[in-house]
Coordinates of C-alpha atoms in Angstrom, one line a residue:
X1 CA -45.6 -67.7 0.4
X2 CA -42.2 -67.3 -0.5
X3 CA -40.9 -64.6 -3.1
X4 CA -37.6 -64.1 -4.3
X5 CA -36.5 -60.5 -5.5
X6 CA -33.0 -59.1 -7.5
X7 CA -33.7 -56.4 -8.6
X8 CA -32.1 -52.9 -8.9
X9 CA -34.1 -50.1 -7.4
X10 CA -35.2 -47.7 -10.3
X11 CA -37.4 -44.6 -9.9
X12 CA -36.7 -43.1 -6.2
X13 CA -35.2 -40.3 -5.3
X14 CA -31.5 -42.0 -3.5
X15 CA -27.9 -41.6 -3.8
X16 CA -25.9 -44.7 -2.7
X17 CA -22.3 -44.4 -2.2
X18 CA -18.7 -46.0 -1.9
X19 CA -19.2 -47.2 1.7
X20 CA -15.6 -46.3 2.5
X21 CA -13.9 -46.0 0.7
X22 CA -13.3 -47.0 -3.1
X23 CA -15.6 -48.1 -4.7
X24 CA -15.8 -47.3 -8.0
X25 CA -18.9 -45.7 -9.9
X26 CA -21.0 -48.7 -11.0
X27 CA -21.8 -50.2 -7.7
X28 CA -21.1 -53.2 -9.1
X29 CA -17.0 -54.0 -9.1
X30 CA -17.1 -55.9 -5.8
X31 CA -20.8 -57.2 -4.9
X32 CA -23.3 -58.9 -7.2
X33 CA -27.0 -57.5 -6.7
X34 CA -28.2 -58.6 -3.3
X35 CA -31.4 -61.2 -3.5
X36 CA -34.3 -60.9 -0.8
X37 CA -36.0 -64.0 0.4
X38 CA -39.0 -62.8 1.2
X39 CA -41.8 -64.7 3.6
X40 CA -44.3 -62.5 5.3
X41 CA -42.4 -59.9 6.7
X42 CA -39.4 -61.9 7.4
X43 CA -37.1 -61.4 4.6
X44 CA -33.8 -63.6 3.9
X45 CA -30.9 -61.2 2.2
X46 CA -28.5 -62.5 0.2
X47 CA -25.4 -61.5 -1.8
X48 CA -22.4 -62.8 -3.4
X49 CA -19.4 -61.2 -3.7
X50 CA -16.1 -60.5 -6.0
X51 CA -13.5 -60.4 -2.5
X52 CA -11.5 -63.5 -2.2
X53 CA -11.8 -66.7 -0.2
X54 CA -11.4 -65.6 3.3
X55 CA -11.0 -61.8 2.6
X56 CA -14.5 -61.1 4.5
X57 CA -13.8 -63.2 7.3
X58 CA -12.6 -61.3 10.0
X59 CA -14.5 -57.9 8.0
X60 CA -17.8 -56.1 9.2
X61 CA -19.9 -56.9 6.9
X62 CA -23.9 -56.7 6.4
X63 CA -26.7 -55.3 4.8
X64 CA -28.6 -51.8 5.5
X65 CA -32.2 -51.4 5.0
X66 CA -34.9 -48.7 4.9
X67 CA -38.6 -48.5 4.1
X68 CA -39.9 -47.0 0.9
X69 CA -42.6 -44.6 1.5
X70 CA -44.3 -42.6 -1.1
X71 CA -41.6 -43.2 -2.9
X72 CA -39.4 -41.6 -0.5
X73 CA -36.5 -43.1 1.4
X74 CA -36.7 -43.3 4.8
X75 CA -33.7 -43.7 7.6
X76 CA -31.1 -46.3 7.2
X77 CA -30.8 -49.1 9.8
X78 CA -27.7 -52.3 9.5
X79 CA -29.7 -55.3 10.0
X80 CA -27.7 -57.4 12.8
X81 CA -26.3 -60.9 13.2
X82 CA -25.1 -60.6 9.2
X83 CA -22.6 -63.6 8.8
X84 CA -20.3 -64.4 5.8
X85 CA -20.8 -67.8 4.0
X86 CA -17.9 -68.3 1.8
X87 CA -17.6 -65.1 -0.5
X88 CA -21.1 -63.8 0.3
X89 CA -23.0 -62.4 2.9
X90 CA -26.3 -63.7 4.4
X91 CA -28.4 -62.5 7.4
X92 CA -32.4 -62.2 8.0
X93 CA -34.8 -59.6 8.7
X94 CA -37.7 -59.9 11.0
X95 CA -40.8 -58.0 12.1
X96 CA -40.3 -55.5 8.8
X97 CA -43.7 -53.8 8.3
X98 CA -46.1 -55.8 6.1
X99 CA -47.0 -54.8 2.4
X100 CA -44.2 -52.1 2.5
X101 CA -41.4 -51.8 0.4
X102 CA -37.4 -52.2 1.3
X103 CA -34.6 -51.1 0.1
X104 CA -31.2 -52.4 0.9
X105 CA -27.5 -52.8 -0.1
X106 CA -24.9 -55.2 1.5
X107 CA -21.3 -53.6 2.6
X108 CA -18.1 -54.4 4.0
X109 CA -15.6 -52.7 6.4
X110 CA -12.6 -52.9 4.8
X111 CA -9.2 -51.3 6.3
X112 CA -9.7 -48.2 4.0
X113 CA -13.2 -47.9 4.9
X114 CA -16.6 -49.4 4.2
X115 CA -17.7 -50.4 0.7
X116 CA -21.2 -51.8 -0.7
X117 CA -23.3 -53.0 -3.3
X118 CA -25.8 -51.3 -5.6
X119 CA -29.1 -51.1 -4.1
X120 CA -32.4 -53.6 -4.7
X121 CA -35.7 -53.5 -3.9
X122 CA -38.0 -56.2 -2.0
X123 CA -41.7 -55.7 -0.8
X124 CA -43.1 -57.3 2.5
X125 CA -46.2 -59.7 2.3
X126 CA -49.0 -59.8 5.3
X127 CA -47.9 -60.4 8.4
X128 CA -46.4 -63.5 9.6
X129 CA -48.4 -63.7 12.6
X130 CA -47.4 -66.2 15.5
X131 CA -49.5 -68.9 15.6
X132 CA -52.1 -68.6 18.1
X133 CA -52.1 -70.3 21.6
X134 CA -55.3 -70.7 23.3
X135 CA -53.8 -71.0 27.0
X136 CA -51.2 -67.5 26.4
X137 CA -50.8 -64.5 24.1
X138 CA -48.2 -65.8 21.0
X139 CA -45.5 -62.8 19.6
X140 CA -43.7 -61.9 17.0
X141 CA -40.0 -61.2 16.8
X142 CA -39.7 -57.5 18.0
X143 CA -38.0 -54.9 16.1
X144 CA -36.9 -50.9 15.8
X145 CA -36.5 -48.6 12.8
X146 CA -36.6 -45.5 12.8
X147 CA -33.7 -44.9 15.2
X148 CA -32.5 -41.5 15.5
X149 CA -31.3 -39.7 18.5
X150 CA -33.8 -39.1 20.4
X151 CA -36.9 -41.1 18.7
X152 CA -37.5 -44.7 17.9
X153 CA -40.4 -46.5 16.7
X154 CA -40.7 -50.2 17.9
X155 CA -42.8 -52.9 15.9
X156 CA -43.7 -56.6 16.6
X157 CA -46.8 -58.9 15.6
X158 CA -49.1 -60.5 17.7
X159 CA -51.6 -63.2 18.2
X160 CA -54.4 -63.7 21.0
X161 CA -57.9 -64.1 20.8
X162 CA -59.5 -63.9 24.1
X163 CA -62.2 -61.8 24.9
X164 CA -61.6 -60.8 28.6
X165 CA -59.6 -57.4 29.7
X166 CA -55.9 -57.9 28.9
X167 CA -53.4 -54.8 28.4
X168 CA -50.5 -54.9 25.7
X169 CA -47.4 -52.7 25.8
X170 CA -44.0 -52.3 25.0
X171 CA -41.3 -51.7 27.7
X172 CA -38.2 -49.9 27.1
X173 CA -35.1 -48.9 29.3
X174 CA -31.7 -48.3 29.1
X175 CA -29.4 -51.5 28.9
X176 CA -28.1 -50.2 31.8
X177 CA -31.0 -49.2 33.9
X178 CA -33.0 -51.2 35.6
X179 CA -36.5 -49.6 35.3
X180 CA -38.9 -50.2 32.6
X181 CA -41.2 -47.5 30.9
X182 CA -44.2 -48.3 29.7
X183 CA -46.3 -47.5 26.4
X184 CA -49.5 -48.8 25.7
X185 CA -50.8 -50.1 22.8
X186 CA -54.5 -51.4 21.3
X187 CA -55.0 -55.2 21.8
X188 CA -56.2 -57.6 19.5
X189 CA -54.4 -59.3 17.0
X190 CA -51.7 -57.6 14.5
X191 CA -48.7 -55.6 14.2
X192 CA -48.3 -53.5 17.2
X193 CA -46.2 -50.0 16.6
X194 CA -45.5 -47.7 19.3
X195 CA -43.4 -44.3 18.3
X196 CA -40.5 -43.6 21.6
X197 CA -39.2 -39.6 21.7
X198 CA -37.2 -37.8 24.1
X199 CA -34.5 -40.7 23.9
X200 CA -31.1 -40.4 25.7
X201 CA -28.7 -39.7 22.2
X202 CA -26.1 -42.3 22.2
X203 CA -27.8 -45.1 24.3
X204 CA -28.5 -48.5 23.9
X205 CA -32.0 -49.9 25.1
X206 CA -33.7 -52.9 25.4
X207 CA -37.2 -53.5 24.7
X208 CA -40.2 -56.1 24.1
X209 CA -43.7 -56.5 23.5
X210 CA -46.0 -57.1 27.0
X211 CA -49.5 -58.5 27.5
X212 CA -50.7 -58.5 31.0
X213 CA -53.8 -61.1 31.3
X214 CA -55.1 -63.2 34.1
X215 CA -52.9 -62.0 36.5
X216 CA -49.8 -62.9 34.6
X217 CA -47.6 -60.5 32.4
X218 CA -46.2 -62.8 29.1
X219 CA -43.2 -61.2 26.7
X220 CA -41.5 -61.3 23.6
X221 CA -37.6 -62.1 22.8
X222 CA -36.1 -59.1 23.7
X223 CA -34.3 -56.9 21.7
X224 CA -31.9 -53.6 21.6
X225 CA -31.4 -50.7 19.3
X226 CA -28.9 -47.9 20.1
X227 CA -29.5 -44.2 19.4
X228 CA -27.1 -42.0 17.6
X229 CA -24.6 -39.8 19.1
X230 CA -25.5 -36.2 20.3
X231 CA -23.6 -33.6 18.5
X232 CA -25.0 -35.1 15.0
X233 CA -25.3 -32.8 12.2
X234 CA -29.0 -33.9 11.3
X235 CA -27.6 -34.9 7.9
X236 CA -31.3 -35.5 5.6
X237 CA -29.4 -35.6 2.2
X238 CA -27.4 -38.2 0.4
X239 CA -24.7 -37.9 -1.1
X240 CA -23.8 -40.2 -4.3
X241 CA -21.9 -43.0 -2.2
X242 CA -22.8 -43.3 1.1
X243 CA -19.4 -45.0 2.3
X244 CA -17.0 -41.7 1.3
X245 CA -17.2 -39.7 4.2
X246 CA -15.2 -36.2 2.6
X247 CA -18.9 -36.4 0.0
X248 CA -21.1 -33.9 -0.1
X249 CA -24.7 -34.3 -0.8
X250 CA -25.0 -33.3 -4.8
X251 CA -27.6 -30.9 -5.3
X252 CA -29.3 -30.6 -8.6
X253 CA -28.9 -27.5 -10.4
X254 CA -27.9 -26.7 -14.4
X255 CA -24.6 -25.1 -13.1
X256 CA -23.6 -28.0 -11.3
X257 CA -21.4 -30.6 -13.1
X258 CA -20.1 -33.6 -10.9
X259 CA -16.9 -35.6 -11.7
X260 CA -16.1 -39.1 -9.5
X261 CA -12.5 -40.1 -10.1
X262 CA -11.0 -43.5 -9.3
X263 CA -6.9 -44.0 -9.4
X264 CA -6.3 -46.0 -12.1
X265 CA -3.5 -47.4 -11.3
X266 CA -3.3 -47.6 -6.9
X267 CA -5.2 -49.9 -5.2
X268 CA -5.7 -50.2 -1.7
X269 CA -6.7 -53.6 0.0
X270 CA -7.2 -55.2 -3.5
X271 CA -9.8 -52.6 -5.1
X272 CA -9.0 -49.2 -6.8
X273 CA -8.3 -46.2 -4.4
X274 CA -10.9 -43.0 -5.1
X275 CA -8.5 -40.4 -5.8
X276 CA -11.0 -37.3 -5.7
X277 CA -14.6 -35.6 -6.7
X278 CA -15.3 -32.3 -7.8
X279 CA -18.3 -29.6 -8.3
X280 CA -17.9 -28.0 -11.3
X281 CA -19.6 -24.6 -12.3
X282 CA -20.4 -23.8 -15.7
X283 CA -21.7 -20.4 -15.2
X284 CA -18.3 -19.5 -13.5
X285 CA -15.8 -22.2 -15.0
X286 CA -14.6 -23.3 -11.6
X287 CA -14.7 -26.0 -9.1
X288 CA -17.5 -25.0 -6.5
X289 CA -15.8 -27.7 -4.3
X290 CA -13.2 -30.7 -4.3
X291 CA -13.4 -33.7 -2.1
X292 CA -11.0 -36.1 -0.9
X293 CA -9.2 -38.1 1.3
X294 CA -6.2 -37.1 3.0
X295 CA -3.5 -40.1 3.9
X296 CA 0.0 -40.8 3.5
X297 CA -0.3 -43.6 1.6
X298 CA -1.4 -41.3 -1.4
X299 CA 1.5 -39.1 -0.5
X300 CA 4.4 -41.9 -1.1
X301 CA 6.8 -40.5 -3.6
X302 CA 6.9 -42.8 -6.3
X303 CA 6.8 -39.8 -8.9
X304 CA 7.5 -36.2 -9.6
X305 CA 5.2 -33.6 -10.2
X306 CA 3.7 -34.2 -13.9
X307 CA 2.3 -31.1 -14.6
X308 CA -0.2 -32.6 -16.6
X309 CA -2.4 -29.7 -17.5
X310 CA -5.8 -30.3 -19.3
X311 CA -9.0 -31.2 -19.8
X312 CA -11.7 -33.6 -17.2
X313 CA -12.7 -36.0 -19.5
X314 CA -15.5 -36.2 -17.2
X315 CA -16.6 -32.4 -17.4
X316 CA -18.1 -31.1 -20.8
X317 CA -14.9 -29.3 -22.3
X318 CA -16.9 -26.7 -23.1
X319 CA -17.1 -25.3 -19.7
X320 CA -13.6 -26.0 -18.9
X321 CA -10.4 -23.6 -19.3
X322 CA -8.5 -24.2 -22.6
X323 CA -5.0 -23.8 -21.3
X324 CA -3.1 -23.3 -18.6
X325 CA -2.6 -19.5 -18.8
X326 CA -2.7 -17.2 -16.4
X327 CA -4.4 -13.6 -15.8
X328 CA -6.1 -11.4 -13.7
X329 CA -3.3 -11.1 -11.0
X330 CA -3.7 -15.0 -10.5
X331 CA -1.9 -18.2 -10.8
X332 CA -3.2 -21.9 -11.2
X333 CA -4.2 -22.7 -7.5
X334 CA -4.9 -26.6 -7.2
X335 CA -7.5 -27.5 -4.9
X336 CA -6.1 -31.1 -4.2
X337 CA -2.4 -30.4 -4.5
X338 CA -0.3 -32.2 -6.5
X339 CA 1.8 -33.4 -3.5
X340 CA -0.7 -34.9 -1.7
X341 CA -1.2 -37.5 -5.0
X342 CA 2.5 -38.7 -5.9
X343 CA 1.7 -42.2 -5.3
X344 CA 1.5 -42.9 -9.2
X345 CA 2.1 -41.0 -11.8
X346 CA -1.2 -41.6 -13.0
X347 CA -2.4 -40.7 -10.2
X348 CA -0.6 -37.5 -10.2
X349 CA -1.8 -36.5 -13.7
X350 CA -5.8 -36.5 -12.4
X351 CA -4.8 -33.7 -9.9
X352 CA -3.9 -31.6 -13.3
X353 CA -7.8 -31.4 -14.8
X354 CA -8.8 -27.9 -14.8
X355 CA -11.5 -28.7 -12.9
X356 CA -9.2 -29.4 -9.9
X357 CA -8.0 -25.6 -10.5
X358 CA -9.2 -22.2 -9.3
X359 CA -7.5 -18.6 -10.0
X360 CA -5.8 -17.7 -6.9
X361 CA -3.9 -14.1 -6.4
X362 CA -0.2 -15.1 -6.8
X363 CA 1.7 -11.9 -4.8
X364 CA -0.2 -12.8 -1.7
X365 CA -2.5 -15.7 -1.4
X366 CA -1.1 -18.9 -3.4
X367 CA 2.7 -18.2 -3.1
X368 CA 5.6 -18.7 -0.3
X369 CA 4.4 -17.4 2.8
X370 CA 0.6 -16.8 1.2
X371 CA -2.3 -17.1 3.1
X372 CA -3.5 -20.2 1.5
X373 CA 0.1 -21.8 1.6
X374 CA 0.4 -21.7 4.8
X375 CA -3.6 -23.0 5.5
X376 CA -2.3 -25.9 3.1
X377 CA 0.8 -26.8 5.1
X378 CA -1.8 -26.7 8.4
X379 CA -3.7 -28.7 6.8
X380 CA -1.1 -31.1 5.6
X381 CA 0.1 -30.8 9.6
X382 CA -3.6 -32.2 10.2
X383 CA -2.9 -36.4 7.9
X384 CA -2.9 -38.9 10.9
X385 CA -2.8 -42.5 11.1
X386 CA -6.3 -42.8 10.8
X387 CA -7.7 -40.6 7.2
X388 CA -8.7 -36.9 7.3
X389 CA -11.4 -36.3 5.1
X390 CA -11.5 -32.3 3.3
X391 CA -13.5 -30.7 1.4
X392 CA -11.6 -27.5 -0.3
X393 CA -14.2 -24.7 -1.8
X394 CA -14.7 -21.4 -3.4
X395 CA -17.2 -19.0 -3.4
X396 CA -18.5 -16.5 -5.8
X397 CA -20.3 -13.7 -3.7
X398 CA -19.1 -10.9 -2.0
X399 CA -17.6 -12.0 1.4
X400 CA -16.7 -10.0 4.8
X401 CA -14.7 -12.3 6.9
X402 CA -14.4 -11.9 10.6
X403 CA -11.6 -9.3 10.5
X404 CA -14.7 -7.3 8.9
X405 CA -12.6 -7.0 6.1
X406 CA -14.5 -7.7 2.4
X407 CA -13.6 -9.0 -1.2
X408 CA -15.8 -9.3 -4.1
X409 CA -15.5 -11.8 -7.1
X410 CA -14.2 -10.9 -10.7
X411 CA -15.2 -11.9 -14.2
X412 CA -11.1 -12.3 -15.8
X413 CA -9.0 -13.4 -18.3
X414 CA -7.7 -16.7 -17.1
X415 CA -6.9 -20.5 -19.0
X416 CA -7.6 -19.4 -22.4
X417 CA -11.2 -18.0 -21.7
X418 CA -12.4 -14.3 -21.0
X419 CA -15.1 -15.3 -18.7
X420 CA -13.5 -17.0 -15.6
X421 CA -14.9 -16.1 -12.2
X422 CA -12.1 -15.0 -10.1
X423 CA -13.7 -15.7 -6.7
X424 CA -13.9 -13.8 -3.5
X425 CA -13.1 -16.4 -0.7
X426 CA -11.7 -20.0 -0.1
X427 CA -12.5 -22.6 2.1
X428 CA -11.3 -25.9 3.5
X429 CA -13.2 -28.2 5.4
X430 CA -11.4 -30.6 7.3
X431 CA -13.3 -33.8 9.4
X432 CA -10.9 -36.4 11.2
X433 CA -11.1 -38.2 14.4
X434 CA -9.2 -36.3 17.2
X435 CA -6.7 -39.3 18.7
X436 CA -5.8 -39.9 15.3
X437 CA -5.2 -43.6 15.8
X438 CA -8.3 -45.2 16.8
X439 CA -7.9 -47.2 13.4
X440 CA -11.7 -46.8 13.4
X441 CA -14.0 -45.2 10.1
X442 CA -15.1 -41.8 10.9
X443 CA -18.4 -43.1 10.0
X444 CA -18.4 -45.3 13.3
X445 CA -17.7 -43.1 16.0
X446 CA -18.7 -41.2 18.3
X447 CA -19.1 -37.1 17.9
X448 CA -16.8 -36.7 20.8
X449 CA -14.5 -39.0 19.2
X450 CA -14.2 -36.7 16.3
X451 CA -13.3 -33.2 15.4
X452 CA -14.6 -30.9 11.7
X453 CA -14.3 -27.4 11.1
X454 CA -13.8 -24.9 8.3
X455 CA -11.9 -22.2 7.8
X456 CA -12.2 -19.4 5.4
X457 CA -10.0 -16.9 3.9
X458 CA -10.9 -13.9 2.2
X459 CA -9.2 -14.1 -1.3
X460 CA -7.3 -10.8 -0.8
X461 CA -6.1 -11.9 2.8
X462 CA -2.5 -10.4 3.9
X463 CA 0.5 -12.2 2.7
X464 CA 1.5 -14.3 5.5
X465 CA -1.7 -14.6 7.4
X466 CA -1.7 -18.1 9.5
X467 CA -4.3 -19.9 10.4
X468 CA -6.1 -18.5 13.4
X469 CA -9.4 -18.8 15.3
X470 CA -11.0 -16.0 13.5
X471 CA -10.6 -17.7 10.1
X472 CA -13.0 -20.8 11.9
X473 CA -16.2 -21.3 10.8
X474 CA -19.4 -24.2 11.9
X475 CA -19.4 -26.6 8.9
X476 CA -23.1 -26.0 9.7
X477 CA -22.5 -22.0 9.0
X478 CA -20.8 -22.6 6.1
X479 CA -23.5 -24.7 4.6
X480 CA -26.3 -22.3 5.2
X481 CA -23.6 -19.8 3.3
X482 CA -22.8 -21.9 0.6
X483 CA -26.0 -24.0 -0.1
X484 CA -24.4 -27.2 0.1
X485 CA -24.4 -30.1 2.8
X486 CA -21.0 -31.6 4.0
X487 CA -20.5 -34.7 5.7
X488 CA -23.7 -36.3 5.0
X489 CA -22.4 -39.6 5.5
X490 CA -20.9 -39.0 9.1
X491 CA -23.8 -39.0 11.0
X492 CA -22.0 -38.2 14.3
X493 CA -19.7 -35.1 12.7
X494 CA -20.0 -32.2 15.0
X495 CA -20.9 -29.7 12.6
X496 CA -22.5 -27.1 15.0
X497 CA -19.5 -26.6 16.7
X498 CA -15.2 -26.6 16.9
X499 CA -13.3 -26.2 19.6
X500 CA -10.1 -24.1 18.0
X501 CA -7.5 -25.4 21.0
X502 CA -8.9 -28.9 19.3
X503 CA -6.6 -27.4 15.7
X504 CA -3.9 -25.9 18.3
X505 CA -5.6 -22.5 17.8

């Protein structure tokens, strides 16, 4: 029986995001809720679109899935063979667990990145076994979820009810191998599982489902799946919108206030640009950390510097400076700098919310020939064809850098409040590919294709200290430092390691 569900999932535990790369807040500005045909566990998806005629022809577009259990979220998977009809999407699912739930969202590669829908919610029926054949075993379509990289767990149905000795398996290998291995599974009729580890990472196989009987050895449709990269991060969080690459995964806590914020007025391939997002401390009236996109097309100078000073209207003001003055030996250090949004004045004007400024010493640190001004013209040094990705952060401990030299934070006088956190080091995360031109989302390549790092300065560095090796970090270190989880939506990023002669270190 057939079952039709649109619905938006409520109640679990998941951040989606902007695949790519603007998507606004709601979900909602550029895709309708996807619909799931469901029949057995075949499942039809479904879902219109706002894009033009024509605009998603020659785009990647689809739908990701994942199973719901105990109301947890498992690993993603793009279902394949996804075609555009029209303005919408459509593609089918096949040998999907049975009375399990789904959840899914449609996307589209555009050319500043990958964008999708809210999420919905479908559940499987039985099993939609084959019909039996009483001269040969019958099969399913075969299928793989669970795909990480070094595990996979393969699935496909299965019909045949003769009594005498028969074995049933599923083979594997490499695409590019030509030797099978071999796991056994129970016969009988239903849904036959079997779990694969100690996978090659970045790897596709083939695979289907055997039944040796009567001296004869019957098979499924084949069917691929390709392992992840080596040199992952392990990312297990989400962050808000899965398609923003620079996003960190949000992590509840009182302190922690979180601002998303679209250009209002620059729009990249027909939808609003994402300007930046920030992590905003109550406790010490600072940005934790601010994400964003690096590329020149924000960087056009069709405006001068506004110096817009105030309030986030999406930050409780009462957390916020008051004003733009100064104290405790610091200066107004922006975190994304004004000349790296000149596209639009409006534009420009977003990079002016306090929560977009830290305290930063001013005789050494943030001035000409400061540590942190000349990290920021690397960095700037570091915009390629294809986007750079950064994450810029502070940090409110005492810190000993690798010089084994030590600063401490500050409670000062700073933007009309006497309760500022003046904090003890910065950081600045960076994540591009390391070509620069492969015109390809960060998202889809591989971890050799791509290079991430941090690097840290103590907030009392020397004036004009340059960016050396010693001031590299892991982005893995500096998460187990700092609590939070960067790049979650890069599964290939190679956070565990940097290669400084990579940076011209």
């Amino acid at each position: 029986m057939k079952k039709i569900f649109a619905f938006l999932l409520l109640g679990l535990t998941v951040a989606f995001a902007s695949c790519g790369d603007e998507k606004t807040e709601t979900g909602t500005d550029w895709f309708l809720t996807p619909v799931a045909e469901v029949n057995g566990t075949t499942v039809g998806l479904s879902c219109q679109t706002r894009f033009g005629e024509g605009v998603l022809e020659n785009t990647s577009v689809g739908f990701s899935y994942a199973a719901v259990v105990d109301n947890k979220i498992g690993a993603f998977a793009d279902v394949a063979g996804s075609a555009v009809d029209g303005t919408g999407i459509a593609a089918t699912l096949t040998g999907l667990q049975p009375e399990t739930s789904y959840v899914v969202f449609a996307y589209a590669g555009l050319s500043t990145g990958r964008v999708q829908s809210a999420g919905a919610v479908f559940k499987t029926g039985q099993d939609d076994m084959p019909d039996p054949d009483p001269e040969r075993p019958a099969f399913g379509t075969p299928a793989a979820s669970g795909v990480t990289k070094t595990e996979a767990t393969l699935s496909c149905t299965f019909n045949f009810e003769d009594t005498a000795d028969y074995d049933v398996y599923f083979r594997y290998k490499p695409a590019s191998s030509g030797s099978y291995d071999r796991v056994n599974v129970p016969t009988g009729t239903g849904t036959k599982t079997a779990a694969l580890t100690g996978l090659t990472p970045g790897t596709t196989y083939e695979f289907a489902l055997c039944a040796d009987w009567g001296g004869q050895t019957y098979t499924s449709a084949a069917a691929t799946f390709t392992t992840s990269s080596d040199g992952g991060g392990g990312n297990t969080g989400s962050a808000k919108y899965s398609g923003w690459p620079e996003l960190p995964v949000e992590v509840a806590n009182s302190d922690y206030y979180y601002a998303y914020h679209i250009c209002p007025d620059f729009s990249v391939g027909g939808h609003k640009a994402r300007n930046y997002t920030v992590c905003f401390s109550a406790e010490n009236h600072c940005p934790l950390w601010v994400s964003a996109p690096r590329h020149a097309c924000y960087e056009v100078k069709n405006t001068d510097r506004t110096d817009a000073y105030g309030r986030d209207p999406k930050i409780p003001s009462n957390i916020q400076c008051s004003s733009k003055s100064t104290g405790g030996g610091c200066n107004k250090g922006h975190m994304l700098g004004s000349a790296e949004r000149l596209v639009t004045r409006e534009v420009n004007k977003q990079v002016f919310y306090y929560t977009n400024i830290a305290p930063q010493y001013s005789g050494s640190f943030n001035t000409g020939g400061g540590a942190w001004n000349n990290l920021e013209a690397f960095v700037d040094a570091q915009v390629c064809a294809d986007t750079t990705y950064i994450v810029v952060g502070t940090y409110f401990k005492p810190f000993t850098d690798a010089y084994g030299q030590s600063c401490s934070p500050a409670k000062i006088s700073f933007g009309g409040r006497n309760d500022v956190t003046r904090p003890s080091m910065f950081y600045y995360l960076i994540l591009r590919t390391k070509s620069g031109s492969t015109r390809k989302s960060v998202r889809d390549c591989r971890a050799d294709e791509l290079k991430c790092a941090a690097f840290v300065l103590r907030h009392n560095m020397e004036k004009g200290h340059k960016p050396q090796a010693k001031d590299m970090m892991k982005v893995s270190d500096l998460e187990a430092l700092t609590g939070f989880q960067f790049f979650a939506n890069v599964p290939n990023a190679p956070k565990s390691s940097y290669n400084p002669s990579d940076w011209g270190l």
